[in-house]
């Protein structure tokens, strides 16, 4: 259960909770009231321990009745950086690490002191860090008893007048990220395309979003052959899920968010290796980010219209599966030859971006766990960005940086297109040797009908086998924050 947040103003040293969290950097000293309560001994203790406010440092101290709280948790933020978004990200990490420590110390109620002069963006980032650090996924653990150590309430002590709104903002963002994590962590047996469509419909209904699901017959009638072809090998039918958020006033523009939603990627007839296949329940991380973002967008109420699309299909080998060398006519009429059945993501996206363009999108952002080549190129720290519109890409990269997520642009020069030539059709779905993340992106770009478009390759980013300060092992919910910041700052 997510903890309940509240806002308090005044000096957090007066808090009467189980634990108090406060942050320090190398240049900030302990708040006077706290130092005084300990007669200077806490400052001495910190010095003795060599604690100097570096990022990653966390220390907990019992108060033995000297304060209204039983435990003080002190967390290092590192130095304030001027690079956009890095200070906020430092806060997310510092407060995320601290709340886990408070929980491990047995606290159920926590007061959080925010840094002096923290504004709305910083308070939101702190709440995101606190909330996301406590995320856990227990659906498949038997025994329903609540964990013994669990944070129930968090008081945010802040002087900013807009603190309460910022706390709510942070909670709404975190809820979107948590939903994306839940979707990715769920096993493929419980998120077949029809099941994921039901899940999206439920989310849309609760959030007040319009939702329309195209089933197999609808897709066939509409000419969505690329999506249908990917779904052919599975016992579960594919679905194209469309959600729409309309702002209250007149929308200045329409942004489409398109998520690759391969509910399991076995590779198809070009079957993956056992090692390569194991993690492929996460191959819907793009769609999960879209649904998580749409859920939060309904609450955040940005000024732009947003269309959310999820291309739910399962890539399986069977007697009805697509074959390498088959030719498909996509929704926009272009034909392509299937170079490899494991290159299924770009196929479902081809039809989905065309759908987005025809649905009136002024800008299209697609997100996909698309290529191993992207991971070879830049690993799992950054997300890869690819675009046909420099100015649009710059705006998106700016929003992502502010949200504290690492995104890095790749070149999209025409010369790379040579690899996508086919002897028999307009295009081939796979490129030649090298530059596989770029040729995959260029393939998708053939179907955007000339609209400004950014493609985000999140291969290696959607799930992690290591724990982060505010992210347990497993699904990360990557890009939800960037998408939200983009649509919130778009006018
Ligand atoms: N879903 C995979 C890409 C992937 C691999 C994501 C590992 C996350 C972790 C994608 O569908 C795929 O199989 N891509 C192939 C394309 C190739 C056949 C052209 C790849 O990258 O190997
Ligand atoms: Mn694949
Ligand atoms: Zn895939």
mmCIF file of C-alpha atoms in Angstrom, residues 35-281:
data_model
loop_
_atom_site.group_PDB
_atom_site.id
_atom_site.type_symbol
_atom_site.label_atom_id
_atom_site.label_comp_id
_atom_site.label_asym_id
_atom_site.label_seq_id
_atom_site.Cartn_x
_atom_site.Cartn_y
_atom_site.Cartn_z
ATOM 1 C CA UNK A 35 21.766 20.316 16.917
ATOM 2 C CA UNK A 36 20.680 22.083 20.103
ATOM 3 C CA UNK A 37 18.471 19.206 21.232
ATOM 4 C CA UNK A 38 21.543 16.959 21.214
ATOM 5 C CA UNK A 39 23.795 19.558 22.790
ATOM 6 C CA UNK A 40 26.023 19.493 19.697
ATOM 7 C CA UNK A 41 26.712 15.761 20.002
ATOM 8 C CA UNK A 42 24.936 14.784 16.800
ATOM 9 C CA UNK A 43 27.156 17.096 14.778
ATOM 10 C CA UNK A 44 30.195 15.541 16.463
ATOM 11 C CA UNK A 45 28.910 12.059 15.738
ATOM 12 C CA UNK A 46 28.389 12.882 12.062
ATOM 13 C CA UNK A 47 31.917 14.226 11.869
ATOM 14 C CA UNK A 48 33.315 11.171 13.609
ATOM 15 C CA UNK A 49 31.563 8.959 11.079
ATOM 16 C CA UNK A 50 32.937 11.017 8.222
ATOM 17 C CA UNK A 51 29.415 11.908 7.094
ATOM 18 C CA UNK A 52 29.697 14.940 4.859
ATOM 19 C CA UNK A 53 26.488 15.062 2.829
ATOM 20 C CA UNK A 54 27.710 13.178 -0.229
ATOM 21 C CA UNK A 55 25.114 11.530 -2.445
ATOM 22 C CA UNK A 56 24.415 8.001 -1.252
ATOM 23 C CA UNK A 57 25.271 8.596 2.417
ATOM 24 C CA UNK A 58 22.504 7.650 4.851
ATOM 25 C CA UNK A 59 22.783 7.443 8.647
ATOM 26 C CA UNK A 60 20.183 6.767 11.339
ATOM 27 C CA UNK A 61 20.423 7.831 14.980
ATOM 28 C CA UNK A 62 18.215 7.104 17.987
ATOM 29 C CA UNK A 63 17.089 10.267 19.776
ATOM 30 C CA UNK A 64 16.537 8.774 23.257
ATOM 31 C CA UNK A 65 13.758 11.259 23.905
ATOM 32 C CA UNK A 66 15.702 14.384 22.976
ATOM 33 C CA UNK A 67 13.264 15.010 20.108
ATOM 34 C CA UNK A 68 9.606 14.158 19.505
ATOM 35 C CA UNK A 69 10.734 11.404 17.111
ATOM 36 C CA UNK A 70 12.437 8.121 18.028
ATOM 37 C CA UNK A 71 14.863 8.077 15.091
ATOM 38 C CA UNK A 72 16.543 10.716 12.948
ATOM 39 C CA UNK A 73 17.567 9.616 9.456
ATOM 40 C CA UNK A 74 20.082 11.895 7.763
ATOM 41 C CA UNK A 75 20.618 11.590 4.036
ATOM 42 C CA UNK A 76 23.260 13.150 1.802
ATOM 43 C CA UNK A 77 22.147 15.039 -1.294
ATOM 44 C CA UNK A 78 25.560 15.875 -2.748
ATOM 45 C CA UNK A 79 26.168 19.325 -4.161
ATOM 46 C CA UNK A 80 23.496 21.303 -5.951
ATOM 47 C CA UNK A 81 24.105 21.013 -9.678
ATOM 48 C CA UNK A 82 23.084 23.583 -12.269
ATOM 49 C CA UNK A 83 22.594 20.929 -14.930
ATOM 50 C CA UNK A 84 18.806 20.761 -15.544
ATOM 51 C CA UNK A 85 17.081 18.111 -13.471
ATOM 52 C CA UNK A 86 20.134 16.797 -11.657
ATOM 53 C CA UNK A 87 19.403 18.471 -8.323
ATOM 54 C CA UNK A 88 15.845 17.098 -8.379
ATOM 55 C CA UNK A 89 17.153 13.655 -9.251
ATOM 56 C CA UNK A 90 19.628 13.893 -6.365
ATOM 57 C CA UNK A 91 16.688 14.627 -4.058
ATOM 58 C CA UNK A 92 14.712 11.666 -5.404
ATOM 59 C CA UNK A 93 17.635 9.365 -4.692
ATOM 60 C CA UNK A 94 18.533 10.835 -1.306
ATOM 61 C CA UNK A 95 14.990 10.766 0.066
ATOM 62 C CA UNK A 96 14.309 7.367 -1.532
ATOM 63 C CA UNK A 97 17.303 5.847 0.252
ATOM 64 C CA UNK A 98 16.302 7.572 3.494
ATOM 65 C CA UNK A 99 12.712 6.336 3.578
ATOM 66 C CA UNK A 100 13.870 2.741 3.116
ATOM 67 C CA UNK A 101 16.221 3.229 6.052
ATOM 68 C CA UNK A 102 13.396 4.672 8.173
ATOM 69 C CA UNK A 103 11.235 1.665 7.296
ATOM 70 C CA UNK A 104 14.041 -0.740 8.150
ATOM 71 C CA UNK A 105 14.423 1.043 11.504
ATOM 72 C CA UNK A 106 10.791 0.095 12.168
ATOM 73 C CA UNK A 107 9.142 3.489 11.619
ATOM 74 C CA UNK A 108 5.483 3.517 10.567
ATOM 75 C CA UNK A 109 5.001 7.283 10.666
ATOM 76 C CA UNK A 110 7.642 9.579 9.203
ATOM 77 C CA UNK A 111 8.191 13.334 9.084
ATOM 78 C CA UNK A 112 10.273 14.666 6.208
ATOM 79 C CA UNK A 113 12.136 17.950 6.408
ATOM 80 C CA UNK A 114 12.574 19.467 2.943
ATOM 81 C CA UNK A 115 15.664 21.560 2.144
ATOM 82 C CA UNK A 116 15.357 25.271 2.812
ATOM 83 C CA UNK A 117 13.729 27.175 -0.076
ATOM 84 C CA UNK A 118 12.620 23.970 -1.793
ATOM 85 C CA UNK A 119 10.077 24.931 -4.478
ATOM 86 C CA UNK A 120 7.301 22.942 -6.135
ATOM 87 C CA UNK A 121 9.554 20.952 -8.472
ATOM 88 C CA UNK A 122 11.843 19.931 -5.622
ATOM 89 C CA UNK A 123 8.994 18.985 -3.308
ATOM 90 C CA UNK A 124 7.418 16.904 -6.062
ATOM 91 C CA UNK A 125 10.748 15.165 -6.714
ATOM 92 C CA UNK A 126 11.132 14.381 -3.002
ATOM 93 C CA UNK A 127 7.642 12.880 -2.850
ATOM 94 C CA UNK A 128 8.336 10.851 -5.998
ATOM 95 C CA UNK A 129 11.514 9.467 -4.429
ATOM 96 C CA UNK A 130 9.777 8.650 -1.137
ATOM 97 C CA UNK A 131 6.807 6.989 -2.785
ATOM 98 C CA UNK A 132 8.670 5.053 -5.473
ATOM 99 C CA UNK A 133 11.307 3.742 -3.067
ATOM 100 C CA UNK A 134 8.547 2.006 -1.112
ATOM 101 C CA UNK A 135 7.130 0.334 -4.248
ATOM 102 C CA UNK A 136 6.947 -3.441 -4.054
ATOM 103 C CA UNK A 137 5.347 -6.074 -6.250
ATOM 104 C CA UNK A 138 3.864 -8.938 -4.249
ATOM 105 C CA UNK A 139 1.149 -10.284 -6.571
ATOM 106 C CA UNK A 140 2.713 -13.733 -6.799
ATOM 107 C CA UNK A 141 3.853 -14.100 -3.189
ATOM 108 C CA UNK A 142 1.436 -16.337 -1.312
ATOM 109 C CA UNK A 143 0.231 -15.288 2.131
ATOM 110 C CA UNK A 144 -1.568 -11.964 2.194
ATOM 111 C CA UNK A 145 -0.291 -10.684 5.553
ATOM 112 C CA UNK A 146 1.026 -7.116 5.277
ATOM 113 C CA UNK A 147 4.808 -6.886 5.682
ATOM 114 C CA UNK A 148 5.892 -6.292 9.291
ATOM 115 C CA UNK A 149 7.837 -3.172 8.441
ATOM 116 C CA UNK A 150 5.724 -0.720 6.483
ATOM 117 C CA UNK A 151 5.507 3.070 6.334
ATOM 118 C CA UNK A 152 1.910 4.213 6.752
ATOM 119 C CA UNK A 153 2.007 8.002 6.832
ATOM 120 C CA UNK A 154 4.494 10.621 5.662
ATOM 121 C CA UNK A 155 4.349 14.281 6.702
ATOM 122 C CA UNK A 156 6.093 16.661 4.329
ATOM 123 C CA UNK A 157 7.343 19.691 6.271
ATOM 124 C CA UNK A 158 7.828 22.575 3.849
ATOM 125 C CA UNK A 159 7.596 26.355 3.935
ATOM 126 C CA UNK A 160 6.565 26.833 0.296
ATOM 127 C CA UNK A 161 2.998 28.123 -0.098
ATOM 128 C CA UNK A 162 2.311 25.663 -2.898
ATOM 129 C CA UNK A 163 3.709 22.699 -0.981
ATOM 130 C CA UNK A 164 0.394 20.854 -0.695
ATOM 131 C CA UNK A 165 -0.159 21.002 -4.462
ATOM 132 C CA UNK A 166 3.428 19.908 -5.071
ATOM 133 C CA UNK A 167 2.969 16.921 -2.753
ATOM 134 C CA UNK A 168 -0.162 15.904 -4.649
ATOM 135 C CA UNK A 169 1.705 16.323 -7.940
ATOM 136 C CA UNK A 170 4.482 14.064 -6.717
ATOM 137 C CA UNK A 171 1.974 11.437 -5.599
ATOM 138 C CA UNK A 172 0.222 11.513 -8.988
ATOM 139 C CA UNK A 173 3.481 11.139 -10.884
ATOM 140 C CA UNK A 174 4.567 8.286 -8.607
ATOM 141 C CA UNK A 175 1.216 6.542 -9.094
ATOM 142 C CA UNK A 176 1.754 6.626 -12.865
ATOM 143 C CA UNK A 177 5.253 5.178 -12.517
ATOM 144 C CA UNK A 178 3.997 2.498 -10.101
ATOM 145 C CA UNK A 179 1.250 1.456 -12.527
ATOM 146 C CA UNK A 180 3.839 1.080 -15.306
ATOM 147 C CA UNK A 181 5.974 -1.037 -12.961
ATOM 148 C CA UNK A 182 2.996 -3.246 -12.066
ATOM 149 C CA UNK A 183 2.260 -3.885 -15.739
ATOM 150 C CA UNK A 184 5.852 -4.808 -16.552
ATOM 151 C CA UNK A 185 6.292 -6.997 -13.461
ATOM 152 C CA UNK A 186 3.112 -8.954 -14.201
ATOM 153 C CA UNK A 187 3.803 -12.272 -15.938
ATOM 154 C CA UNK A 188 2.814 -12.765 -19.564
ATOM 155 C CA UNK A 189 0.269 -15.415 -18.608
ATOM 156 C CA UNK A 190 -1.709 -12.676 -16.848
ATOM 157 C CA UNK A 191 -1.283 -9.944 -19.455
ATOM 158 C CA UNK A 192 -2.207 -11.472 -22.790
ATOM 159 C CA UNK A 193 -3.322 -8.812 -25.295
ATOM 160 C CA UNK A 194 -7.033 -9.203 -24.409
ATOM 161 C CA UNK A 195 -6.187 -9.072 -20.692
ATOM 162 C CA UNK A 196 -4.009 -5.991 -21.078
ATOM 163 C CA UNK A 197 -6.845 -4.350 -23.044
ATOM 164 C CA UNK A 198 -9.227 -5.068 -20.143
ATOM 165 C CA UNK A 199 -6.674 -3.606 -17.723
ATOM 166 C CA UNK A 200 -6.325 -0.443 -19.833
ATOM 167 C CA UNK A 201 -10.114 -0.103 -20.118
ATOM 168 C CA UNK A 202 -10.395 -0.327 -16.347
ATOM 169 C CA UNK A 203 -7.687 2.282 -15.807
ATOM 170 C CA UNK A 204 -9.303 4.572 -18.388
ATOM 171 C CA UNK A 205 -12.735 4.179 -16.824
ATOM 172 C CA UNK A 206 -11.483 4.984 -13.315
ATOM 173 C CA UNK A 207 -9.486 7.952 -14.591
ATOM 174 C CA UNK A 208 -12.242 9.349 -16.814
ATOM 175 C CA UNK A 209 -10.414 8.815 -20.109
ATOM 176 C CA UNK A 210 -12.040 7.742 -23.355
ATOM 177 C CA UNK A 211 -10.948 4.266 -24.375
ATOM 178 C CA UNK A 212 -11.517 2.217 -27.513
ATOM 179 C CA UNK A 213 -10.124 -1.251 -28.175
ATOM 180 C CA UNK A 214 -9.686 -2.578 -31.710
ATOM 181 C CA UNK A 215 -9.968 -6.370 -31.650
ATOM 182 C CA UNK A 216 -8.797 -8.797 -34.316
ATOM 183 C CA UNK A 217 -11.845 -8.250 -36.538
ATOM 184 C CA UNK A 218 -11.542 -4.458 -36.241
ATOM 185 C CA UNK A 219 -7.843 -4.620 -37.080
ATOM 186 C CA UNK A 220 -8.555 -6.791 -40.112
ATOM 187 C CA UNK A 221 -11.322 -4.487 -41.325
ATOM 188 C CA UNK A 222 -9.054 -1.461 -40.881
ATOM 189 C CA UNK A 223 -6.008 -2.925 -42.647
ATOM 190 C CA UNK A 224 -3.702 -3.110 -39.622
ATOM 191 C CA UNK A 225 -1.837 -6.027 -41.198
ATOM 192 C CA UNK A 226 1.486 -5.443 -39.470
ATOM 193 C CA UNK A 227 -0.081 -5.773 -36.005
ATOM 194 C CA UNK A 228 -2.166 -8.764 -37.141
ATOM 195 C CA UNK A 229 0.885 -10.471 -38.619
ATOM 196 C CA UNK A 230 2.854 -10.233 -35.370
ATOM 197 C CA UNK A 231 -0.119 -11.638 -33.462
ATOM 198 C CA UNK A 232 -0.686 -14.557 -35.870
ATOM 199 C CA UNK A 233 1.500 -17.037 -34.031
ATOM 200 C CA UNK A 234 -0.204 -16.625 -30.681
ATOM 201 C CA UNK A 235 -3.309 -18.283 -29.298
ATOM 202 C CA UNK A 236 -4.232 -14.853 -27.924
ATOM 203 C CA UNK A 237 -5.588 -12.272 -30.401
ATOM 204 C CA UNK A 238 -3.834 -8.899 -30.748
ATOM 205 C CA UNK A 239 -5.460 -5.633 -29.703
ATOM 206 C CA UNK A 240 -4.842 -1.978 -30.482
ATOM 207 C CA UNK A 241 -5.805 0.090 -27.448
ATOM 208 C CA UNK A 242 -6.561 3.791 -27.831
ATOM 209 C CA UNK A 243 -7.093 6.124 -24.880
ATOM 210 C CA UNK A 244 -7.860 9.816 -25.199
ATOM 211 C CA UNK A 245 -7.404 12.657 -22.726
ATOM 212 C CA UNK A 246 -9.102 15.948 -23.627
ATOM 213 C CA UNK A 247 -8.190 19.095 -21.680
ATOM 214 C CA UNK A 248 -10.970 21.331 -20.338
ATOM 215 C CA UNK A 249 -10.290 24.341 -22.574
ATOM 216 C CA UNK A 250 -9.387 24.256 -26.252
ATOM 217 C CA UNK A 251 -6.305 22.102 -26.810
ATOM 218 C CA UNK A 252 -3.407 23.893 -28.540
ATOM 219 C CA UNK A 253 -2.125 20.618 -29.917
ATOM 220 C CA UNK A 254 -2.486 16.851 -29.815
ATOM 221 C CA UNK A 255 0.356 14.627 -28.672
ATOM 222 C CA UNK A 256 0.231 10.881 -29.345
ATOM 223 C CA UNK A 257 2.069 8.468 -27.046
ATOM 224 C CA UNK A 258 2.552 5.087 -28.695
ATOM 225 C CA UNK A 259 3.883 2.151 -26.681
ATOM 226 C CA UNK A 260 5.263 -1.133 -28.000
ATOM 227 C CA UNK A 261 3.186 -3.656 -26.099
ATOM 228 C CA UNK A 262 4.527 -7.099 -26.957
ATOM 229 C CA UNK A 263 3.145 -9.066 -24.028
ATOM 230 C CA UNK A 264 5.799 -11.747 -24.582
ATOM 231 C CA UNK A 265 8.549 -11.839 -27.185
ATOM 232 C CA UNK A 266 9.731 -15.375 -27.868
ATOM 233 C CA UNK A 267 11.261 -14.148 -31.134
ATOM 234 C CA UNK A 268 8.723 -16.131 -33.176
ATOM 235 C CA UNK A 269 10.108 -18.648 -35.686
ATOM 236 C CA UNK A 270 13.444 -16.821 -35.377
ATOM 237 C CA UNK A 271 13.315 -18.073 -31.815
ATOM 238 C CA UNK A 272 15.343 -16.386 -29.100
ATOM 239 C CA UNK A 273 17.829 -18.303 -26.955
ATOM 240 C CA UNK A 274 16.696 -19.362 -23.497
ATOM 241 C CA UNK A 275 18.788 -16.617 -21.921
ATOM 242 C CA UNK A 276 17.519 -13.999 -24.338
ATOM 243 C CA UNK A 277 13.887 -14.996 -23.881
ATOM 244 C CA UNK A 278 13.678 -15.109 -20.088
ATOM 245 C CA UNK A 279 13.171 -11.368 -19.565
ATOM 246 C CA UNK A 280 10.771 -10.893 -22.474
ATOM 247 C CA UNK A 281 7.674 -10.397 -20.347
#
